[in-house]
PDB file of C-alpha atoms in Angstrom:
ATOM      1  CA  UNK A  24       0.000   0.000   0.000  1.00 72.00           C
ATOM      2  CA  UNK A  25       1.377   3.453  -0.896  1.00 82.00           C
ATOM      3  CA  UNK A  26       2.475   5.669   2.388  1.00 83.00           C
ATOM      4  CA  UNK A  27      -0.434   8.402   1.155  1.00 85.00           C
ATOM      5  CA  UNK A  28      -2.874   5.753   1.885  1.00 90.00           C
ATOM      6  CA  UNK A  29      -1.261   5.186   5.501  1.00 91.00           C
ATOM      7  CA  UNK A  30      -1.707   8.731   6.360  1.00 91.00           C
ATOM      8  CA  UNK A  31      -5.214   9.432   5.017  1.00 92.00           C
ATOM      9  CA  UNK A  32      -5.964   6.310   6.940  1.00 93.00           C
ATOM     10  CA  UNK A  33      -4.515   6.731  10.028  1.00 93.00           C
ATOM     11  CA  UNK A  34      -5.833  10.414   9.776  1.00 93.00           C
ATOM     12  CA  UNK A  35      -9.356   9.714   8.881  1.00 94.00           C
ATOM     13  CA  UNK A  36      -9.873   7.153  12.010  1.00 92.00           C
ATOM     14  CA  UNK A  37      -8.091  10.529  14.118  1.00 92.00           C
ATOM     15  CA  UNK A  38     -10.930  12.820  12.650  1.00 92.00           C
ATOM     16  CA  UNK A  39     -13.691   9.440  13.715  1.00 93.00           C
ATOM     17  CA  UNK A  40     -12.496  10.758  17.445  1.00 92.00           C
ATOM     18  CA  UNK A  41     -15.171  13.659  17.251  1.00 91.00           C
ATOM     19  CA  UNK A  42     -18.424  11.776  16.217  1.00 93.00           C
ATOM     20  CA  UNK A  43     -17.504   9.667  18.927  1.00 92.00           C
ATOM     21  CA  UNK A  44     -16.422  11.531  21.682  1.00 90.00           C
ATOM     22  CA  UNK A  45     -20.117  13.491  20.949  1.00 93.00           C
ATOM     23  CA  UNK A  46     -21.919   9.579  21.020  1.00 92.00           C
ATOM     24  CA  UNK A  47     -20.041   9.861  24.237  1.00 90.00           C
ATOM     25  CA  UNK A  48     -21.012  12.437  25.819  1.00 90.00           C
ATOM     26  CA  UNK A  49     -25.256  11.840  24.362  1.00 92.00           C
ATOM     27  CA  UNK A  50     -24.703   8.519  26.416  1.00 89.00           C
ATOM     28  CA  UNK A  51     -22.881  10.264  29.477  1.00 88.00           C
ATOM     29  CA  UNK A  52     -26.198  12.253  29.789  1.00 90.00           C
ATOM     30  CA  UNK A  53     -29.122  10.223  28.691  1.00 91.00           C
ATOM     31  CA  UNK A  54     -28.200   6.693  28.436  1.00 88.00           C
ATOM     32  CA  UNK A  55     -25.763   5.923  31.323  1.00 87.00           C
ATOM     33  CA  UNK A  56     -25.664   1.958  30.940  1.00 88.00           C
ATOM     34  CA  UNK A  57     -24.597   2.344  27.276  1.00 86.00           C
ATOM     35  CA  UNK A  58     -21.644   4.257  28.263  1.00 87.00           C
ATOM     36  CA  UNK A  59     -19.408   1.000  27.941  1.00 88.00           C
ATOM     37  CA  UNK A  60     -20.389   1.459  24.421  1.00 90.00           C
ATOM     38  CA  UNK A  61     -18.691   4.855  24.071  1.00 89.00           C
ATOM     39  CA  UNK A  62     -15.666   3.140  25.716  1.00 89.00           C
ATOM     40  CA  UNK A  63     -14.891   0.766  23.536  1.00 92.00           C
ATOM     41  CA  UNK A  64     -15.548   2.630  20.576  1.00 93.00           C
ATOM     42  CA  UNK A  65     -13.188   5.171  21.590  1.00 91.00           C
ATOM     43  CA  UNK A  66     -10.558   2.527  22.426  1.00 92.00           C
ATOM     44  CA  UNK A  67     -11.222   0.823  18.515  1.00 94.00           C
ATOM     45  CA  UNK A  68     -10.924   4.558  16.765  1.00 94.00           C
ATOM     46  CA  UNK A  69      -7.451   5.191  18.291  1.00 94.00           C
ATOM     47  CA  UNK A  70      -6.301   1.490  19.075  1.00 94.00           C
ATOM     48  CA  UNK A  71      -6.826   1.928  14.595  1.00 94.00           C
ATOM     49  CA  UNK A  72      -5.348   4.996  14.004  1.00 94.00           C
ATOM     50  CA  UNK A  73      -1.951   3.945  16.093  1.00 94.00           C
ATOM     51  CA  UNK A  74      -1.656   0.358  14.065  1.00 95.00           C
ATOM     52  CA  UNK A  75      -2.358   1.778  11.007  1.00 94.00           C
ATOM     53  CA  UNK A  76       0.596   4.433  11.509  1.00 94.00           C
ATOM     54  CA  UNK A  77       2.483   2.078  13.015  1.00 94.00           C
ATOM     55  CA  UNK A  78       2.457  -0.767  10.447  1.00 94.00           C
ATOM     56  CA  UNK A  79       3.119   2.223   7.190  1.00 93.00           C
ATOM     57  CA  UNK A  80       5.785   3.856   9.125  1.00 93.00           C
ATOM     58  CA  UNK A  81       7.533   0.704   9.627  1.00 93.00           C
ATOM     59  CA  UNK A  82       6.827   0.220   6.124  1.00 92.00           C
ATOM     60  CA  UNK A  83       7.313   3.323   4.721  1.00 89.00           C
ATOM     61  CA  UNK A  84      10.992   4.995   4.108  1.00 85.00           C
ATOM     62  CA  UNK A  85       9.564   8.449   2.667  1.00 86.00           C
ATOM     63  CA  UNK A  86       9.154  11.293   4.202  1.00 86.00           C
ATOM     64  CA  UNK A  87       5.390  10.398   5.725  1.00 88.00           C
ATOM     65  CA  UNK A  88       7.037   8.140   7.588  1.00 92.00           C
ATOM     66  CA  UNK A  89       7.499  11.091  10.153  1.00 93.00           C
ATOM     67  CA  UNK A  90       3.844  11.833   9.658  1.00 93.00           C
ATOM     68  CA  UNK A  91       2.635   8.683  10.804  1.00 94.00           C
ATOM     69  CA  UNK A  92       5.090   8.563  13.572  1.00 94.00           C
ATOM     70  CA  UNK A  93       3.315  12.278  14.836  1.00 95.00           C
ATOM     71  CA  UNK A  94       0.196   9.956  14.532  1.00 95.00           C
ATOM     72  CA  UNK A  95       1.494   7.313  16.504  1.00 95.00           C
ATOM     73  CA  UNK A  96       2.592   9.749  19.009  1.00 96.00           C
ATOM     74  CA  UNK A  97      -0.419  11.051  19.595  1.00 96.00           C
ATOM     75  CA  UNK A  98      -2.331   8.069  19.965  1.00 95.00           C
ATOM     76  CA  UNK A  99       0.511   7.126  22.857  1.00 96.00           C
ATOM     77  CA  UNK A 100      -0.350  10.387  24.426  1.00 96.00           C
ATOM     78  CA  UNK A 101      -4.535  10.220  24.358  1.00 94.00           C
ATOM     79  CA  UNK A 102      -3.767   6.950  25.106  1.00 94.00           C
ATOM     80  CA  UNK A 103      -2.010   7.959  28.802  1.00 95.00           C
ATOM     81  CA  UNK A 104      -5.003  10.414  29.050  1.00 93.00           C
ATOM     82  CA  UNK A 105      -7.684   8.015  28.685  1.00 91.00           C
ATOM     83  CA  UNK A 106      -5.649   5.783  30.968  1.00 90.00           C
ATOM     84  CA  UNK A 107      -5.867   8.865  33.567  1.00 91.00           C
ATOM     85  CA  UNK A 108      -9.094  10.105  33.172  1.00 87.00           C
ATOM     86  CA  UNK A 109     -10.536   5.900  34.084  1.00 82.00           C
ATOM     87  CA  UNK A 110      -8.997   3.432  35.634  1.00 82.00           C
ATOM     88  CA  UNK A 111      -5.671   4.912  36.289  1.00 83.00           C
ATOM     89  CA  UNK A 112      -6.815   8.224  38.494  1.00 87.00           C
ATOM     90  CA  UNK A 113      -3.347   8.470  40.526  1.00 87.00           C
ATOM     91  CA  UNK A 114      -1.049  11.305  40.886  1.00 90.00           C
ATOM     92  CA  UNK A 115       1.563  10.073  39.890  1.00 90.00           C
ATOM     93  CA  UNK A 116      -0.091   9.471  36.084  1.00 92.00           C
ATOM     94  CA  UNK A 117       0.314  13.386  35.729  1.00 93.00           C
ATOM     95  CA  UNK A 118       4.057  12.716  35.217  1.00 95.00           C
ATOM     96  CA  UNK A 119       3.675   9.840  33.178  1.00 95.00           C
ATOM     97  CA  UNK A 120       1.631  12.382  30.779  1.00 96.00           C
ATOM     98  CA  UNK A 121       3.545  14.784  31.028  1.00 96.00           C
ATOM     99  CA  UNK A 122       6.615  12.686  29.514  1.00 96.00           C
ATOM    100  CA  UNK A 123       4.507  11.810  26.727  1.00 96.00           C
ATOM    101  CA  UNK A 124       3.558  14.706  26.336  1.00 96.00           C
ATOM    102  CA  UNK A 125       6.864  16.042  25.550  1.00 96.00           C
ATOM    103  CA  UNK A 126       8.012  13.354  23.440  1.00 96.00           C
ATOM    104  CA  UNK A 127       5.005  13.660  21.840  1.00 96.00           C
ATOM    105  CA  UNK A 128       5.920  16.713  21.024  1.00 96.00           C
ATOM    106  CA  UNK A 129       9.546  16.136  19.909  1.00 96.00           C
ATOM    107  CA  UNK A 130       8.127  14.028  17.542  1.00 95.00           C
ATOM    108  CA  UNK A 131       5.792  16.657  16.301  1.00 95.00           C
ATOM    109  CA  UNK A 132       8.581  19.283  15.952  1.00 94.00           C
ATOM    110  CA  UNK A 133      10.914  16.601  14.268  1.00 94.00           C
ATOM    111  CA  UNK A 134       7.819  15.726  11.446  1.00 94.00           C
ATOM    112  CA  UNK A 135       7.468  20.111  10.982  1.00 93.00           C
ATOM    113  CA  UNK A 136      10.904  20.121  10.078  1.00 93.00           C
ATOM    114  CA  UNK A 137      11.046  16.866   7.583  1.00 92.00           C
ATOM    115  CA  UNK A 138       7.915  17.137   6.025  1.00 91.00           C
ATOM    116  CA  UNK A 139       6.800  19.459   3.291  1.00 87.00           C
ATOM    117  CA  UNK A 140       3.043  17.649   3.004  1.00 86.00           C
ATOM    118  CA  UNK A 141       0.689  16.617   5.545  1.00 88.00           C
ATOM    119  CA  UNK A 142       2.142  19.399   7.898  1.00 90.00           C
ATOM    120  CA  UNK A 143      -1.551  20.480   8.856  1.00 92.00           C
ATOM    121  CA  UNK A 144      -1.749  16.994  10.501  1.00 92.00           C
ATOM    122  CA  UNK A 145       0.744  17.529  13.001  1.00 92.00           C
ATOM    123  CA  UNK A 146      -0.023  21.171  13.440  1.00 93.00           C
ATOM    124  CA  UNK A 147      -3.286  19.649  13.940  1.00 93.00           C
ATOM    125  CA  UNK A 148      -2.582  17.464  16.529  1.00 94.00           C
ATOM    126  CA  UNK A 149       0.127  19.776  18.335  1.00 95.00           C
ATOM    127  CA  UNK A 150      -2.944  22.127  19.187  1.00 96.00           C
ATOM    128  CA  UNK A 151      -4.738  19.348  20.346  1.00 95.00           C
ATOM    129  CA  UNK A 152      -1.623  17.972  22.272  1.00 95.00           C
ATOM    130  CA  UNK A 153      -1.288  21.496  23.919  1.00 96.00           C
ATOM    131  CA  UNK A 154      -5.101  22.111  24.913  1.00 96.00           C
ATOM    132  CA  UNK A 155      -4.499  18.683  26.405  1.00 95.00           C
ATOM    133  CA  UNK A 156      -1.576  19.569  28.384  1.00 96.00           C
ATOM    134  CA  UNK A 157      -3.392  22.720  29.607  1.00 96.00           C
ATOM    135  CA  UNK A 158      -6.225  20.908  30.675  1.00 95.00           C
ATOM    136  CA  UNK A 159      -3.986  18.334  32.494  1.00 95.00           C
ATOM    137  CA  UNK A 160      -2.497  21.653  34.049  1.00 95.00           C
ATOM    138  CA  UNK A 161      -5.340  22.685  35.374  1.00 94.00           C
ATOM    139  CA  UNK A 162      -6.361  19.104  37.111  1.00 92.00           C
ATOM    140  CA  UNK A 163      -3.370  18.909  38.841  1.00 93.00           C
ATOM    141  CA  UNK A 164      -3.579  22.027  40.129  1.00 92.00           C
ATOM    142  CA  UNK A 165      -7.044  21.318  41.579  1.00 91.00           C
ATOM    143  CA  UNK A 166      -5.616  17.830  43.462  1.00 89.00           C
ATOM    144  CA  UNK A 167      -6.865  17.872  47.030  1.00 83.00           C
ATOM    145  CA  UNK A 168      -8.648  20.906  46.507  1.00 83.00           C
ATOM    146  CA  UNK A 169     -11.739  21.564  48.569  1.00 80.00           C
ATOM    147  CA  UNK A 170     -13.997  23.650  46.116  1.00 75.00           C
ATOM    148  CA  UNK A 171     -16.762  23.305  48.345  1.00 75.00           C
TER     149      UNK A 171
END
């Protein structure tokens, strides 16, 4: 398979996120026993999008082999959120993020300065990545708050 068909891949089941994350949030507030559903969805969409980058970066020796690796990144790094925000809801998790986070972004600097196209992806998900971080920020600066 050609490495353009990796990265519209890879990036289509990224953009699938939204829908689902809405599905999500519809069963967060009126169907609360179907919320498993929204779980597992969310787990296939970017469980996909990080073996399909995977497998056409390892394939791959063009220059979207950087772009898929920015892919794969970033499914590493909503991975370690998704592993924070459930089962995982320790302290200590806020560093683990935080170190993907930054290679994360390595990666994503490293694919702006290799690439010529695709670039929008990983400006894409650098926004993403940061509005993340921020909102990470902002959790562990409410730990063991009383807001009461």
């Amino acid at each position: 398979m050609d490495s353009n068909l990796y990265v519209k891949r890879s990036s289509y089941l990224l953009l699938a996120i939204f829908p689902v994350l809405m599905v999500g949030y519809y069963f967060a507030v009126n169907h609360e026993n179907l919320f498993f559903l929204y779980e597992w969805a969310l787990i296939v969409v970017v469980l996909g999008a990080g073996f399909i980058s995977l497998i056409g970066a390892i394939k791959t020796k063009e220059k979207e082999k950087w772009v898929l690796l920015s892919i794969l990144a970033f499914c590493v790094q909503f991975a370690v959120l998704g592993l924070f925000l459930g089962p995982l809801h320790y302290y200590p998790m806020f560093y683990v993020y935080y170190a993907a986070t930054i290679l994360a972004m390595t990666v994503f600097g490293i694919t702006l300065s290799k690439v010529d196209n695709y670039r929008f992806i990983s400006v894409g998900v650098m926004i993403i990545s940061v509005l993340l971080a921020l909102y990470m920020i902002l959790l562990q600066s409410l730990w063991g708050q009383d807001l009461t």
